[in-house]
XYZ file of N, CA and C in Angstrom:
672
model
N 20.864 -0.866 8.582
C 21.027 -2.233 8.938
C 22.110 -3.278 8.339
N 22.829 -3.768 9.045
C 23.866 -4.384 8.484
C 23.376 -5.866 7.604
N 24.001 -6.607 6.729
C 23.456 -7.562 5.966
C 24.177 -8.746 6.951
N 25.230 -8.213 7.612
C 25.915 -9.231 8.288
C 25.616 -9.920 9.687
N 24.829 -10.805 9.456
C 24.219 -11.553 10.422
C 24.971 -12.592 11.187
N 24.515 -13.069 12.257
C 25.385 -14.071 12.676
C 24.882 -15.553 11.847
N 26.224 -16.423 11.990
C 25.732 -17.276 10.614
C 24.788 -18.260 11.325
N 24.481 -18.636 12.650
C 23.193 -19.238 12.623
C 22.043 -19.007 12.552
N 21.934 -17.596 12.210
C 20.509 -17.009 11.455
C 20.337 -17.166 10.055
N 18.925 -17.725 9.723
C 18.915 -18.474 8.087
C 19.212 -17.181 7.315
N 18.672 -15.954 7.619
C 19.009 -14.930 6.829
C 20.141 -14.882 6.457
N 21.357 -15.330 7.334
C 22.399 -15.028 6.634
C 22.966 -15.956 5.381
N 22.361 -16.817 4.937
C 22.702 -17.993 4.136
C 22.362 -17.026 2.896
N 21.737 -16.077 2.778
C 21.523 -15.362 1.386
C 22.419 -14.102 1.296
N 22.929 -14.091 0.035
C 23.563 -12.875 -0.461
C 23.322 -12.582 -1.911
N 22.846 -11.190 -1.902
C 21.995 -11.045 -3.178
C 23.053 -10.216 -4.213
N 23.575 -10.613 -5.247
C 24.598 -10.089 -5.978
C 24.316 -10.174 -7.284
N 22.886 -10.687 -7.632
C 22.796 -10.997 -9.275
C 20.994 -11.425 -9.191
N 20.673 -10.965 -10.521
C 19.205 -11.435 -10.846
C 18.864 -12.873 -10.262
N 19.770 -13.979 -10.462
C 19.641 -15.060 -10.150
C 19.526 -15.280 -8.758
N 20.550 -14.548 -7.853
C 20.482 -14.740 -6.484
C 19.282 -14.258 -5.764
N 18.890 -13.177 -6.237
C 17.797 -12.466 -5.573
C 16.511 -13.505 -6.383
N 16.247 -14.203 -7.127
C 15.196 -15.330 -7.518
C 15.337 -16.068 -6.507
N 17.015 -16.627 -6.233
C 16.685 -17.971 -5.169
C 16.586 -17.316 -3.901
N 16.797 -16.555 -3.512
C 16.627 -15.970 -2.292
C 14.930 -15.793 -1.668
N 14.170 -14.944 -2.787
C 12.426 -15.149 -2.651
C 12.200 -16.517 -2.424
N 12.819 -17.362 -3.576
C 12.132 -18.906 -3.519
C 12.516 -19.424 -2.300
N 13.568 -19.482 -1.597
C 14.042 -20.018 -0.059
C 13.053 -19.432 0.587
N 12.744 -18.230 0.749
C 12.353 -17.726 1.932
C 10.791 -17.556 1.887
N 10.232 -17.869 0.776
C 9.032 -18.031 0.456
C 7.961 -16.685 0.334
N 8.281 -15.595 1.127
C 7.593 -14.341 1.203
C 8.662 -13.392 1.835
N 8.891 -12.426 1.405
C 10.005 -11.525 1.851
C 9.921 -10.008 1.424
N 9.819 -9.059 2.443
C 9.729 -7.605 2.034
C 10.806 -7.280 1.013
N 10.848 -5.848 0.420
C 11.600 -5.694 -0.678
C 12.776 -4.737 0.276
N 12.171 -4.073 1.228
C 12.989 -2.605 1.718
C 13.250 -3.037 3.021
N 14.328 -2.534 4.036
C 14.201 -2.690 5.274
C 13.086 -2.458 6.225
N 12.784 -3.017 7.138
C 11.479 -2.825 8.205
C 11.916 -3.525 9.260
N 10.797 -3.439 10.197
C 10.972 -3.597 11.945
C 11.719 -4.827 12.269
N 11.746 -5.860 11.481
C 12.369 -7.104 11.385
C 13.663 -7.250 10.881
N 14.390 -7.039 11.984
C 16.092 -7.161 11.445
C 16.270 -8.238 10.082
N 16.993 -7.699 9.203
C 17.609 -8.746 8.308
C 16.904 -9.087 7.107
N 15.514 -9.035 7.385
C 14.362 -9.348 6.952
C 13.870 -8.920 5.371
N 14.845 -8.566 4.655
C 14.305 -8.057 3.443
C 15.339 -8.129 2.572
N 15.021 -7.733 1.227
C 15.962 -8.134 -0.022
C 17.086 -6.887 0.318
N 16.949 -5.624 0.641
C 17.630 -4.964 0.609
C 19.003 -5.072 1.777
N 18.340 -5.759 2.638
C 19.739 -6.168 4.002
C 20.600 -7.297 3.219
N 19.583 -8.039 2.529
C 20.702 -9.130 2.151
C 21.555 -8.632 0.696
N 21.492 -7.399 0.399
C 22.161 -7.078 -0.698
C 23.488 -6.137 -0.027
N 24.436 -6.592 -0.559
C 25.611 -5.893 -0.241
C 25.719 -4.398 -0.601
N 26.086 -3.204 -0.134
C 25.840 -1.871 -0.594
C 26.320 -1.666 -2.035
N 27.610 -2.503 -2.427
C 27.668 -1.880 -3.646
C 27.060 -2.707 -4.757
N 25.737 -3.472 -4.572
C 25.089 -3.637 -5.469
C 23.558 -3.107 -5.494
N 23.186 -2.204 -4.464
C 22.034 -1.394 -4.342
C 21.711 -0.574 -4.993
N 20.772 -0.348 -5.336
C 20.011 0.689 -6.371
C 20.986 2.386 -5.710
N 21.665 2.999 -6.759
C 22.152 4.283 -6.105
C 21.932 5.064 -7.514
N 21.133 4.534 -8.515
C 21.275 5.406 -9.674
C 22.222 5.033 -10.559
N 22.892 4.669 -10.398
C 24.184 4.025 -11.445
C 24.191 2.485 -11.331
N 24.098 1.629 -10.100
C 24.006 0.578 -9.964
C 22.799 0.246 -9.712
N 21.975 -0.233 -10.543
C 20.369 -0.749 -10.446
C 20.276 -1.669 -9.721
N 20.932 -2.906 -9.328
C 20.639 -3.900 -8.440
C 19.054 -4.637 -8.444
N 18.800 -5.048 -7.334
C 17.599 -5.717 -7.027
C 16.491 -4.523 -7.728
N 16.661 -3.107 -7.964
C 15.516 -2.504 -8.422
C 15.183 -3.147 -9.990
N 16.399 -3.412 -10.377
C 16.027 -3.508 -11.828
C 15.845 -4.989 -12.029
N 16.598 -6.107 -10.786
C 16.585 -7.241 -11.003
C 15.176 -7.848 -10.605
N 14.179 -6.916 -10.173
C 12.672 -7.690 -9.580
C 12.155 -7.699 -10.872
N 12.746 -7.088 -12.031
C 11.952 -7.665 -13.116
C 12.309 -8.971 -13.567
N 13.198 -9.557 -13.566
C 13.935 -10.657 -13.761
C 13.209 -11.813 -12.850
N 12.896 -11.588 -11.754
C 12.100 -12.469 -10.774
C 10.811 -12.670 -11.062
N 10.080 -11.125 -11.318
C 8.396 -11.260 -11.738
C 8.407 -12.143 -13.337
N 9.216 -12.097 -14.116
C 9.099 -12.750 -15.288
C 9.623 -14.162 -15.548
N 9.883 -14.470 -13.870
C 10.219 -16.123 -14.011
C 8.830 -16.813 -13.926
N 7.730 -16.125 -13.622
C 6.291 -16.472 -13.484
C 5.799 -17.141 -12.321
N 6.646 -17.334 -11.253
C 6.199 -18.120 -10.037
C 6.512 -17.138 -8.710
N 6.395 -16.092 -8.893
C 6.995 -14.787 -8.042
C 5.767 -13.676 -8.208
N 4.907 -13.775 -6.825
C 4.248 -12.506 -6.672
C 5.055 -11.139 -6.118
N 4.554 -10.007 -6.891
C 5.405 -8.545 -6.462
C 4.414 -8.005 -6.324
N 4.348 -6.677 -5.287
C 3.615 -5.965 -5.109
C 3.306 -5.399 -3.502
N 2.582 -4.461 -3.429
C 2.469 -3.690 -2.083
C 1.675 -4.325 -1.181
N 2.023 -5.588 -0.541
C 1.267 -6.381 0.192
C 1.922 -7.058 1.484
N 2.769 -6.140 2.066
C 3.211 -6.564 3.291
C 3.161 -5.032 4.281
N 3.028 -5.068 5.501
C 3.285 -3.943 6.358
C 2.413 -2.579 5.879
N 1.124 -3.289 5.663
C 0.220 -2.324 5.259
C 0.339 -1.544 4.008
N 1.196 -2.129 2.835
C 1.114 -1.731 1.758
C 2.603 -1.282 1.120
N 3.579 -2.322 1.875
C 4.803 -2.212 1.495
C 5.452 -3.023 0.327
N 6.354 -2.883 -0.618
C 6.640 -3.586 -1.762
C 6.894 -4.759 -1.238
N 6.661 -5.703 -1.507
C 7.175 -7.521 -1.080
C 7.272 -8.219 -2.228
N 7.979 -9.589 -1.759
C 7.806 -10.342 -2.836
C 7.153 -11.855 -2.294
N 6.595 -12.727 -2.934
C 6.446 -14.100 -2.126
C 6.093 -14.869 -3.791
N 6.204 -16.303 -3.297
C 6.280 -17.397 -4.435
C 4.673 -17.465 -4.384
N 4.510 -17.941 -5.706
C 3.081 -17.957 -5.969
C 2.230 -19.020 -4.791
N 2.926 -19.889 -4.664
C 2.235 -20.829 -3.486
C 1.971 -20.129 -2.104
N 3.036 -19.540 -1.713
C 2.895 -18.921 -0.420
C 1.811 -17.688 -0.347
N 1.889 -16.850 -1.712
C 1.087 -15.485 -2.158
C -0.556 -16.587 -2.033
N -0.766 -17.702 -2.378
C -2.054 -18.223 -2.369
C -2.816 -18.118 -1.192
N -2.082 -18.358 -0.062
C -2.534 -18.429 1.453
C -2.428 -16.897 1.978
N -1.718 -15.983 1.343
C -1.832 -14.889 1.814
C -3.279 -14.111 1.329
N -3.236 -14.383 0.241
C -4.789 -14.122 -0.558
C -5.901 -14.601 0.425
N -5.841 -15.880 0.590
C -6.704 -16.685 1.383
C -6.951 -15.962 2.646
N -5.828 -15.784 3.299
C -6.300 -14.533 4.678
C -6.713 -13.569 4.505
N -6.016 -12.695 3.597
C -6.628 -11.290 3.722
C -8.186 -11.112 3.177
N -8.395 -12.033 1.974
C -9.764 -11.954 1.475
C -10.990 -12.339 2.329
N -10.276 -12.662 3.727
C -11.369 -13.077 4.599
C -11.657 -12.322 5.615
N -10.912 -11.146 5.452
C -10.976 -9.913 6.716
C -11.896 -8.874 5.922
N -12.771 -8.596 6.581
C -13.650 -7.312 6.376
C -12.797 -6.252 5.814
N -11.885 -5.818 6.742
C -10.972 -4.623 6.361
C -10.576 -4.367 5.070
N -10.163 -5.622 4.400
C -9.688 -5.391 3.216
C -10.513 -5.823 2.123
N -12.007 -5.915 2.202
C -12.732 -5.773 1.617
C -12.840 -4.188 0.267
N -13.218 -4.814 -0.803
C -13.025 -3.449 -2.144
C -13.839 -2.288 -1.536
N -13.069 -1.504 -1.806
C -13.814 0.127 -1.878
C -14.808 0.468 -2.713
N -15.453 1.187 -2.762
C -16.506 1.381 -3.678
C -15.594 2.543 -4.524
N -15.080 3.387 -4.044
C -14.070 4.199 -4.773
C -12.912 3.743 -5.775
N -12.620 2.348 -5.237
C -11.695 1.600 -6.199
C -12.209 0.792 -7.225
N -13.399 0.497 -7.436
C -13.836 -0.376 -7.898
C -13.809 -0.333 -9.506
N -13.663 0.735 -9.867
C -13.621 1.325 -11.456
C -12.405 0.827 -11.751
N -11.380 1.109 -11.026
C -10.071 0.259 -11.296
C -10.139 -1.401 -11.654
N -10.440 -1.590 -10.212
C -10.434 -3.068 -10.132
C -11.257 -3.819 -11.227
N -12.247 -3.155 -11.792
C -13.193 -3.729 -12.745
C -12.735 -3.728 -14.287
N -12.068 -2.463 -14.258
C -11.197 -2.370 -15.485
C -10.191 -3.348 -15.704
N -9.435 -3.683 -14.887
C -8.115 -4.704 -14.842
C -8.835 -6.432 -15.099
N -10.257 -6.430 -14.421
C -10.589 -7.936 -14.661
C -11.209 -7.951 -15.793
N -11.554 -6.521 -16.451
C -11.942 -6.796 -17.885
C -10.980 -7.039 -18.784
N -10.099 -6.184 -18.493
C -9.009 -6.257 -19.864
C -7.848 -7.364 -19.467
N -7.795 -8.068 -18.270
C -6.695 -8.760 -17.881
C -5.413 -8.423 -17.367
N -5.090 -7.109 -17.923
C -3.778 -6.406 -17.468
C -3.784 -5.011 -18.031
N -3.399 -4.338 -16.973
C -3.430 -2.675 -17.652
C -1.941 -2.024 -16.631
N -1.533 -1.060 -17.699
C -0.300 -0.486 -17.061
C -1.179 0.602 -16.070
N 0.014 0.995 -14.943
C -0.570 2.370 -14.539
C -0.980 3.452 -15.176
N -0.419 3.735 -16.702
C -0.625 4.864 -16.964
C -2.009 4.854 -17.910
N -2.056 3.386 -18.235
C -3.799 3.257 -19.103
C -4.924 3.502 -17.792
N -4.190 2.734 -16.755
C -5.237 3.114 -15.603
C -5.637 4.431 -15.120
N -4.604 5.374 -15.196
C -4.979 6.499 -14.832
C -5.626 7.035 -15.907
N -5.576 6.967 -17.211
C -6.471 7.477 -18.576
C -7.836 7.084 -18.087
N -7.978 5.580 -17.826
C -9.326 4.936 -17.259
C -10.277 5.753 -16.641
N -9.442 5.931 -15.190
C -10.254 6.352 -14.275
C -10.337 7.924 -13.822
N -9.251 8.843 -14.723
C -9.383 10.005 -14.920
C -8.570 10.533 -13.519
N -7.471 9.917 -13.147
C -7.104 10.305 -11.714
C -5.399 10.794 -11.996
N -5.210 11.585 -10.995
C -3.562 11.771 -10.741
C -2.818 11.008 -10.684
N -1.456 10.952 -10.859
C -0.614 9.995 -10.504
C -0.604 9.374 -9.120
N -0.677 10.659 -8.196
C -0.735 10.352 -6.567
C -1.802 9.971 -6.304
N -3.071 10.146 -7.000
C -4.309 9.243 -6.682
C -4.453 7.869 -6.913
N -3.904 7.807 -8.230
C -3.957 6.714 -8.960
C -3.133 5.568 -8.117
N -1.785 6.047 -7.643
C -0.872 5.229 -6.787
C -1.484 4.654 -5.525
N -2.306 5.733 -4.943
C -3.054 5.118 -3.606
C -3.957 4.366 -3.788
N -4.790 4.228 -4.963
C -6.002 3.205 -5.333
C -5.389 1.888 -5.464
N -4.119 1.899 -6.019
C -3.235 0.599 -6.554
C -2.622 0.077 -5.255
N -2.177 1.049 -4.583
C -1.595 0.186 -3.302
C -2.733 -0.237 -2.470
N -3.738 0.315 -2.293
C -5.059 -0.456 -1.438
C -5.275 -1.700 -2.404
N -5.472 -1.921 -3.797
C -5.909 -2.799 -4.327
C -4.954 -4.085 -4.116
N -3.240 -3.698 -4.203
C -2.344 -4.579 -3.916
C -2.595 -5.148 -2.252
N -2.617 -4.432 -1.331
C -2.802 -4.810 -0.170
C -3.922 -5.694 0.217
N -4.869 -5.391 -0.653
C -6.193 -6.164 -0.453
C -5.882 -7.863 -0.952
N -4.966 -8.035 -1.911
C -4.428 -8.993 -2.761
C -5.280 -9.187 -3.990
N -6.219 -8.167 -4.209
C -6.934 -8.295 -5.304
C -6.399 -8.215 -6.594
N -5.068 -7.342 -6.823
C -4.056 -7.025 -7.741
C -2.609 -7.183 -7.280
N -2.117 -7.816 -8.247
C -0.449 -7.768 -8.312
C 0.246 -7.142 -9.573
N 1.368 -6.684 -9.363
C 2.378 -6.257 -10.481
C 2.873 -7.520 -11.425
N 1.998 -7.784 -12.559
C 2.343 -9.020 -13.450
C 3.608 -8.853 -14.312
N 3.940 -7.579 -14.535
C 5.063 -7.517 -15.606
C 5.615 -5.975 -15.379
N 6.667 -5.655 -15.855
C 7.342 -4.498 -15.969
C 8.016 -4.225 -17.409
N 7.851 -2.941 -17.876
C 8.559 -2.104 -18.907
C 9.396 -1.533 -18.481
N 10.568 -1.563 -18.765
C 11.683 -0.499 -18.633
C 11.420 0.816 -19.535
N 11.652 1.936 -18.980
C 11.331 3.195 -19.541
C 13.028 4.024 -20.114
N 12.995 4.123 -21.351
C 14.142 4.603 -21.688
C 13.894 5.973 -22.306
N 14.946 7.036 -22.042
C 14.314 8.383 -21.730
C 15.463 8.981 -21.986
N 15.375 10.260 -22.901
C 16.643 11.291 -23.503
C 17.149 10.896 -24.812
N 17.677 11.618 -25.480
C 18.310 11.636 -26.620
C 19.059 10.624 -26.947
N 19.428 9.869 -25.781
C 20.249 8.585 -26.096
C 19.317 7.282 -25.703
N 18.366 7.591 -25.290
C 17.441 6.400 -24.838
C 17.825 5.858 -23.711
N 18.201 6.441 -22.676
C 19.185 5.765 -21.640
C 18.164 5.079 -20.704
N 18.084 4.031 -19.896
C 17.802 3.591 -18.937
C 18.136 3.907 -17.413
N 17.719 4.556 -16.663
C 18.015 4.681 -15.373
C 17.225 4.357 -14.365
N 16.476 3.081 -14.313
C 15.754 2.546 -13.466
C 14.018 2.763 -13.689
N 13.820 3.987 -14.368
C 12.380 3.839 -14.650
C 11.401 2.630 -15.201
N 10.539 2.779 -14.573
C 9.976 1.508 -15.104
C 8.179 1.434 -15.207
N 7.420 1.002 -16.278
C 5.898 1.110 -16.279
C 5.511 -0.325 -15.788
N 4.797 -0.293 -14.625
C 4.057 -1.272 -14.091
C 2.771 -1.832 -14.772
N 2.575 -3.106 -14.837
C 1.311 -3.793 -15.483
C 0.485 -4.279 -14.293
N -0.670 -4.057 -13.871
C -1.272 -4.775 -12.758
C -2.309 -5.864 -13.276
N -2.632 -6.727 -12.686
C -3.390 -8.108 -12.967
C -3.815 -8.707 -11.684
N -4.886 -9.621 -11.777
C -5.495 -10.454 -10.787
C -4.387 -11.278 -10.710
N -4.395 -11.779 -9.208
C -3.350 -12.933 -9.309
C -4.020 -14.305 -9.441
N -5.017 -14.278 -9.402
C -6.094 -15.504 -9.865
C -5.681 -15.529 -11.461
N -5.346 -14.716 -12.079
C -5.236 -14.821 -13.296
C -3.694 -15.245 -13.911
N -3.014 -14.440 -12.892
C -1.454 -14.466 -13.251
C -1.128 -16.000 -12.983
N -1.380 -16.426 -11.778
C -1.127 -17.551 -11.462
C -2.187 -18.740 -11.617
N -3.158 -18.616 -12.137
C -3.799 -19.526 -12.483
C -4.487 -20.558 -11.318
N -4.781 -19.707 -10.261
C -5.510 -20.213 -9.036
C -6.584 -20.663 -9.498
N -7.260 -21.455 -8.776
C -8.941 -22.081 -8.804
C -9.164 -21.728 -7.425
N -9.715 -20.636 -7.475
C -10.119 -20.290 -5.898
C -11.649 -20.946 -5.768
N -12.115 -21.863 -6.526
C -13.222 -22.702 -6.015
C -12.864 -23.992 -5.628
N -11.785 -24.452 -5.614
C -11.175 -25.831 -5.445
C -10.959 -25.502 -3.886
N -11.156 -26.942 -3.245
C -10.606 -26.975 -2.003
C -9.234 -26.376 -1.426
N -9.366 -25.559 -0.296
C -7.916 -25.397 -0.118
C -7.791 -25.048 1.692
N -6.705 -24.785 2.301
C -7.060 -24.181 3.624
C -7.931 -23.339 4.315
N -8.347 -23.439 5.383
C -9.377 -22.077 5.905
C -8.756 -21.099 6.057
N -9.170 -20.074 6.023
C -8.364 -18.571 6.306
C -7.299 -18.707 7.295
N -7.611 -19.131 8.607
C -6.823 -19.397 9.399
C -5.691 -20.264 9.353
N -5.951 -21.382 8.866
C -4.812 -22.456 8.492
C -3.864 -21.841 7.347
N -4.710 -20.790 6.404
C -3.398 -19.948 5.727
C -2.665 -19.105 6.174
N -3.178 -18.291 7.410
C -2.406 -17.544 8.344
C -1.060 -18.242 8.969
N -1.660 -19.530 9.430
C -0.804 -20.311 10.440
C 0.363 -20.746 9.517
N 0.080 -21.120 8.200
C 1.301 -21.572 7.114
C 2.132 -20.346 6.953
N 1.677 -19.189 6.720
C 1.994 -17.759 6.684
C 3.055 -17.743 7.778
N 2.898 -17.877 9.040
C 3.401 -17.609 10.174
C 4.863 -18.641 10.315
N 4.388 -19.908 9.809
C 5.569 -20.842 9.803
C 6.312 -20.638 8.840
N 5.848 -20.043 7.536
C 6.860 -19.745 6.465
C 8.017 -18.814 7.100
N 7.288 -17.682 7.681
C 8.127 -16.364 7.986
C 8.995 -16.704 9.288
N 8.595 -17.844 10.214
C 9.218 -17.917 11.205
C 10.521 -18.949 10.885
N 10.321 -19.515 9.589
C 11.520 -20.308 9.200
C 12.759 -19.328 8.702
N 12.440 -18.411 8.597
C 13.397 -17.630 7.527
C 14.093 -16.422 8.952
N 12.836 -15.930 9.691
C 12.877 -14.755 10.495
C 12.561 -15.326 11.963
N 13.452 -16.240 12.523
C 12.879 -17.141 14.054
C 12.880 -16.051 15.113
N 13.426 -14.778 14.777
C 13.423 -13.538 15.983
C 12.160 -12.727 15.473
N 11.283 -13.138 14.687
C 10.341 -11.831 14.685
C 9.154 -12.035 15.656
N 8.455 -11.054 16.390
C 7.475 -11.165 17.086
C 6.197 -11.384 16.827
N 5.400 -11.800 17.561
C 3.962 -11.798 17.301
C 3.208 -10.514 17.063
N 3.886 -9.573 17.783
C 3.346 -8.073 17.303
C 3.840 -7.734 15.828
N 4.984 -7.957 15.272
C 5.488 -7.868 14.202
C 4.774 -8.793 13.244
N 4.495 -9.835 13.396
C 3.673 -10.675 12.405
C 2.351 -10.260 12.302
N 1.808 -9.634 13.282
C 0.390 -8.983 13.050
C 0.198 -7.880 12.320
N 1.212 -6.931 12.661
C 1.414 -5.777 11.447
C 1.737 -5.910 10.263
N 2.486 -7.187 10.061
C 3.104 -7.184 8.819
C 1.613 -8.123 7.792
N 0.950 -8.964 8.694
C 0.203 -9.987 7.977
C -1.394 -9.899 8.000
N -1.589 -8.574 9.021
C -3.467 -8.766 9.435
C -3.334 -7.038 9.181
């Protein structure tokens, strides 16, 4: 998908070529998927010129997401399109949480409870620590964490760069730390807020401001 959109398209205003530009784009959009998806142009990937995209040598947004997350007001995790990597500002994500947690289909599974309760108890745990606690293989643990992120029960709160080899080289490998969004952003879930439907309406408004060409069917698949 080309990043060169019509200048009248709100997405055309964003060109991601640095960590700061990526952070600004996330803040301006409010909520946005990381990778290309059915909504043309609506992704960090499509806003990034090819020369800055992750290719094994140029780390680009793959590494720049660490800066965005560590700014403290950006949620990152697999929470759109059924569990695809995405970003949202803390304010917009609060509405996604309010909507998702109202839907029975996103209720915590009993099979995932051990991982979730471990995170609740510890405050934050790495994927490696969770595998040890739950006694699961990497692929199994990844599936559990994808569900928990899609349910808005956990987000990725931080990353640790992994340096490997004789010369301790960094080639993009990262160790994720997971935590509850209400702990990371200090949400008061007992305070008065929008109704779940009002939160969904707010999300739709935010998304349509950035991607006015999105269809109702695409919104449904993205949010519901």
